[in-house]
C-alpha atoms as one frame of an Amber mdcrd trajectory, in Angstrom:
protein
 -97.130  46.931-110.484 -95.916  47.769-107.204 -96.450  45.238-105.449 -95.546
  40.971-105.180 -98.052  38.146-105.839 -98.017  35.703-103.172-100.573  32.892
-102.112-101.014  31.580 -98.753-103.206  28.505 -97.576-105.269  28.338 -94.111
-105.272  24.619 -93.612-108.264  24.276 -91.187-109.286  21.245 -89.081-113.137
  21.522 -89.483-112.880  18.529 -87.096-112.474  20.097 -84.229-112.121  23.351
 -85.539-108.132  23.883 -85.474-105.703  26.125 -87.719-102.625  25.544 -88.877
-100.204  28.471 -87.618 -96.529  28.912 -88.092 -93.961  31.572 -86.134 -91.830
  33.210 -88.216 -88.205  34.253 -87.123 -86.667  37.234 -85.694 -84.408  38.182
 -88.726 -87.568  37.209 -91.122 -87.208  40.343 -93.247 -91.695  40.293 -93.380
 -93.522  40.396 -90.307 -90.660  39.017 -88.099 -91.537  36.892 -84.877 -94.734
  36.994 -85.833 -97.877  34.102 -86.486 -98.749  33.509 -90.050-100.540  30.796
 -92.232 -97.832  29.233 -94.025 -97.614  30.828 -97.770 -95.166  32.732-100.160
 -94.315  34.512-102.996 -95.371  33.260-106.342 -93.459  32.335-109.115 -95.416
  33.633-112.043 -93.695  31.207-114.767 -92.281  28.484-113.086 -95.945  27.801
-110.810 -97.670  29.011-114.578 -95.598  25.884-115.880 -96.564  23.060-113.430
 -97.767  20.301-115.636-101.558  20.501-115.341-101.373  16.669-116.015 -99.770
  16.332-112.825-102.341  18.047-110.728-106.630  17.402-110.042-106.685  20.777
-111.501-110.367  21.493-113.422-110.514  24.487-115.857-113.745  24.814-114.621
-113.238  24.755-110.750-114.823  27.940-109.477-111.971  30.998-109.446-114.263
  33.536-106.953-110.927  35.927-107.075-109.477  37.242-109.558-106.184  38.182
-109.222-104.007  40.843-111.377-102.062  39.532-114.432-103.716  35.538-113.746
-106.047  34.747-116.142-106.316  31.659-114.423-105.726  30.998-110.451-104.146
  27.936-111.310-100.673  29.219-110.459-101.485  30.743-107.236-102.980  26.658
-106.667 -99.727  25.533-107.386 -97.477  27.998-105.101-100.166  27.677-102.830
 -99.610  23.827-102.027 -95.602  24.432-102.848 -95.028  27.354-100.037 -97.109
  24.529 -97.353 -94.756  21.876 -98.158 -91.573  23.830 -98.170 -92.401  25.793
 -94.631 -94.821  22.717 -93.026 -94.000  19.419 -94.558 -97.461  18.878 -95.559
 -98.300  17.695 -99.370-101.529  17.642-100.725-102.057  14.916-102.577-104.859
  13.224-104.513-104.805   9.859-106.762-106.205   9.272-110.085-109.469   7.078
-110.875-110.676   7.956-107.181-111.807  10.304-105.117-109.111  10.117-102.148
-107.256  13.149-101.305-104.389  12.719 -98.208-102.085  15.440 -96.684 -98.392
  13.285 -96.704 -96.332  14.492 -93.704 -92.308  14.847 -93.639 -92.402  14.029
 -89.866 -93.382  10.357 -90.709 -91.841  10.304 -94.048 -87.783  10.315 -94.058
 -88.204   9.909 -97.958 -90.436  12.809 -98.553 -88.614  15.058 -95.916 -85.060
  14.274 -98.255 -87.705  15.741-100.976 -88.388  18.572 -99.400 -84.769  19.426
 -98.517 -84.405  19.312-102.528 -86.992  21.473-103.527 -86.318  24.023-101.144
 -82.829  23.919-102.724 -83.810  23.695-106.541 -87.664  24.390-106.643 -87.446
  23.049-110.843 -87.597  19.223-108.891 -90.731  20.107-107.411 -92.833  18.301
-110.169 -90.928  14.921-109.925 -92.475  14.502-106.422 -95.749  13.927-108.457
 -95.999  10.940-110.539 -98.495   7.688-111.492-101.534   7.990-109.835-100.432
  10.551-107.529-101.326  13.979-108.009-101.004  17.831-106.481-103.819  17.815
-104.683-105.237  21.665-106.103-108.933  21.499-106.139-108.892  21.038-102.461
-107.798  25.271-101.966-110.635  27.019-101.635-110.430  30.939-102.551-111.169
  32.760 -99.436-110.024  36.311 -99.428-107.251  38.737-100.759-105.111  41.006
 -99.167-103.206  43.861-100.674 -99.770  44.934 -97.791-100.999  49.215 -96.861
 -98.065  51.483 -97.427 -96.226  52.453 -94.651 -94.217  55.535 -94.092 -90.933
  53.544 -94.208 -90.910  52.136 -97.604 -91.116  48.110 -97.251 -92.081  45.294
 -99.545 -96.211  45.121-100.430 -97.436  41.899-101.337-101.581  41.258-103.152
-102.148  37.870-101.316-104.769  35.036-101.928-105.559  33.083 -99.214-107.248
  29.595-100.030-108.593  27.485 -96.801-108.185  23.668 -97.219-110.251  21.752
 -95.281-108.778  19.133 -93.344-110.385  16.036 -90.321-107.412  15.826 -88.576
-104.398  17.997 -87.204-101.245  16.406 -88.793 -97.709  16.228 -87.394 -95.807
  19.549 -88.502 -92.072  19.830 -88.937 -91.828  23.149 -89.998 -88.517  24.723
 -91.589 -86.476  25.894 -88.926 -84.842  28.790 -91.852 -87.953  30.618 -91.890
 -90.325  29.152 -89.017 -89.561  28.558 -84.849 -92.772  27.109 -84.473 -96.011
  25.531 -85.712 -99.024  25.365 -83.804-102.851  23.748 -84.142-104.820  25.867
 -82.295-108.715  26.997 -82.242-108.814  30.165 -83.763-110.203  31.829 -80.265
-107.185  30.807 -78.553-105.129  32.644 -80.638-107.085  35.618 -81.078-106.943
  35.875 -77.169-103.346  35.932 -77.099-103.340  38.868 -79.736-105.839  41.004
 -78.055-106.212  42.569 -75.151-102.825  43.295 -73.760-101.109  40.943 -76.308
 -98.729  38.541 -75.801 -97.989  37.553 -79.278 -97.227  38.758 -82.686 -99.895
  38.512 -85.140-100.429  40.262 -88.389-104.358  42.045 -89.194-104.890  39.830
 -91.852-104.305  36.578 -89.841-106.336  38.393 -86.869-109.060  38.903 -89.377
-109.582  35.925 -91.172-109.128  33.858 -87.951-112.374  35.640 -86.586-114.251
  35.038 -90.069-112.964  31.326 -89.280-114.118  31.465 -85.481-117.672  32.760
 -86.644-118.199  30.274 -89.551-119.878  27.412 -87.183-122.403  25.664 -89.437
-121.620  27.624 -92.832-120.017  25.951 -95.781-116.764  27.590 -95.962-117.132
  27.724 -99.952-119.687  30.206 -99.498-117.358  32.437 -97.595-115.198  33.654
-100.564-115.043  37.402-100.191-114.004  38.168-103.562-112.999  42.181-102.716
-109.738  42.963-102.501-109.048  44.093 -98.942-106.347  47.527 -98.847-106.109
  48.595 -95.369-104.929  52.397 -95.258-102.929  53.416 -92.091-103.411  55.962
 -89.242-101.020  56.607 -86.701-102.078  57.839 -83.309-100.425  61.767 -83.023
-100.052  61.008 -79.615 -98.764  57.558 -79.501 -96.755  56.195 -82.727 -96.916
  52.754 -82.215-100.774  52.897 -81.765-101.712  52.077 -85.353-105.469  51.773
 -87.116-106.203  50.189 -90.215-108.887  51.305 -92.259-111.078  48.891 -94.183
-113.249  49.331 -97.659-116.551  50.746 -96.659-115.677  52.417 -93.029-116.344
  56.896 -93.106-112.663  57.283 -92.948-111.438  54.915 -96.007-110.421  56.966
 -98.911-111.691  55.118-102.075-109.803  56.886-104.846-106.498  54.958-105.584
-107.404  52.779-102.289-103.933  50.921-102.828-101.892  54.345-102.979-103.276
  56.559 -99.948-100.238  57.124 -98.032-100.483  56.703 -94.499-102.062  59.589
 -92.256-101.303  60.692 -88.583-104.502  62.066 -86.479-105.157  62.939 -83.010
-106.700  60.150 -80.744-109.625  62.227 -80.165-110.627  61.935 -84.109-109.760
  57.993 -83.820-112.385  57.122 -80.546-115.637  55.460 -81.999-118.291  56.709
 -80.355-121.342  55.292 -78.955-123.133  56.762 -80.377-121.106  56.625 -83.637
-124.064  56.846 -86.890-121.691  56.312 -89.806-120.555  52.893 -90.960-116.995
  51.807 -89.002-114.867  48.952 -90.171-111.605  48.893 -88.864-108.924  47.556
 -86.533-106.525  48.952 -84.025-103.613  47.283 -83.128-100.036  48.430 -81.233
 -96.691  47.829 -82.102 -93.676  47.016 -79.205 -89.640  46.363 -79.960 -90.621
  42.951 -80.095 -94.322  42.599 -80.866 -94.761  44.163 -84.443 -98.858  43.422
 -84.282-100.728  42.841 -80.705-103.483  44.009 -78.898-105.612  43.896 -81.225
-109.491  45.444 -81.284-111.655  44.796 -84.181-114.171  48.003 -84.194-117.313
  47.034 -86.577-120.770  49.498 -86.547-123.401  49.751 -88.925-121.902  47.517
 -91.142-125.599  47.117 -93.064-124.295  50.672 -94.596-120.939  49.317 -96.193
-121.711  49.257 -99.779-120.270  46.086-101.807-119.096  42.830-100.006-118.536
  42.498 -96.293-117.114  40.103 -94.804-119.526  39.724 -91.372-122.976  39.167
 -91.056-125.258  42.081 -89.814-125.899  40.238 -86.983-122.726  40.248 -85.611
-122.065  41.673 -82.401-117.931  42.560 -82.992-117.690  46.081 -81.579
């Protein structure tokens, strides 16, 4: 395998319809400067080892996505609801012999925020936090998608991501880790799409732009119906005009190469051969995005056309009007 498992959790207020997003650093070696759900790398024995008797976990909890070398998600569950407390201060928590689950919060907890401090020192203490009646709070991440990193012509680290939204009715106080994070942020999902597209005035990676519009359009749908249980392997074109004008291909659009998807190195084409036409026939699923010294992902477009053509699992309805 060439590539990390990591697991990431979009903690969504389905309140009044707020995400949780967090700002990574400038010297972040991944996606620098840039907005993220909060998430991380898993670690396949340690998270494997969590006691299960110390967690809501059910063997027979739906697993929608299967994930290489997992027989069981219950790891990625684990680093999952780890990676939020470490970078947010957020614990998801449930208690024995009832059916309340709570999200604890370092910002009003000076105890739990010591905690924190230790596991992010010696992540082995991490089960201590759980004890009595109090559980990890597990059954509450719902699979939602998975996203393998493209290659890129400068060799850099690929991760194969879950993503699991947990659904939350309120926005809770963040104090997010100020080694890896300068911000965190509840915000509609629009609002933060708008400052990514168009000219741009933030950083944010395609697979946060793309599951924040699958978020934006889910009005009235149970998200647990949403799992889109396809691995998603964008494949990269570079503008030959313009290098930092980049398109990423997605499963079922005329240009994605399906052969060893994960492996297609990435091509350079003229702009003429990248325009979408009007009158474009041939199913299109992609998005176009531009890179700056300081922006690594802005101005984002998301180009979708006769999508009903796109064999296997898509992830809009053929309704939708995304062009």
């Amino acid at each position: 395998m060439t590539w990390k498992t990591a697991a990431t959790i979009i903690l969504f207020n389905t309140e009044i319809r707020q995400v949780l997003m967090m700002k990574r650093g400038g010297s972040a070696p991944f996606m620098p400067n840039s907005y993220v759900f909060p998430g991380g790398v898993v670690e396949a024995q340690r998270d494997a080892e969590f006691p299960k008797q110390k967690t809501n976990f059910d063997c027979f909890m739906e697993q929608s996505i299967k994930m290489e070398s997992f027989p069981s998600d219950y790891p990625l569950r684990v680093a999952a609801v780890r990676e939020l407390f470490e970078e947010s201060g957020l614990l998801l928590v449930a208690y024995e012999n009832c059916r309340e689950r709570q999200i604890l919060n370092c910002s009003e907890d000076a105890g739990l925020e010591d905690w924190r401090k230790k596991v992010c020192q010696d992540p082995k203490l991490f089960p201590q936090l759980f004890f009595g009646n109090t559980k990890m709070d597990i059954k509450s991440c719902v699979p939602w998608s998975n996203w393998l990193t493209p290659l890129k012509k400068v060799p850099t680290k690929r991760y194969d991501s879950i993503f699991f939204v947990v659904e939350t009715k309120n926005s809770p106080n963040v104090k997010h880790c100020e080694k890896e994070m300068t911000e965190a942020v509840w915000t509609e999902p629009s609002k933060i799409i708008g400052r990514s597209s168009g000219k741009g005035t933030i950083s944010l990676p395609p697979p946060q732009y793309y599951e924040l519009l699958r978020l934006r359009l889910s009005v009235g749908t149970p998200l647990t119906t949403l799992a889109n249980p396809t691995r998603i392997t964008p494949q990269t074109i570079i503008s030959e005009e313009n290098h930092s004008f980049t398109v990423n291909i997605f499963p079922g659009d005329h240009c994605y190469i399906q052969e060893n998807a994960e492996f297609v190195e990435p091509r350079v084409m003229p702009i003429k051969d990248l325009t979408i036409d009007s009158e474009e026939t041939r199913p299109v699923h992609r998005m176009t995005y531009t890179s700056t010294p300081t922006l690594q992902y802005t101005a984002h477009e998301l180009h979708l056309r006769n999508i009903e053509k796109i064999e296997g699992t898509h992830i809009f309805s053929t309704s939708t009007k995304t062009s």
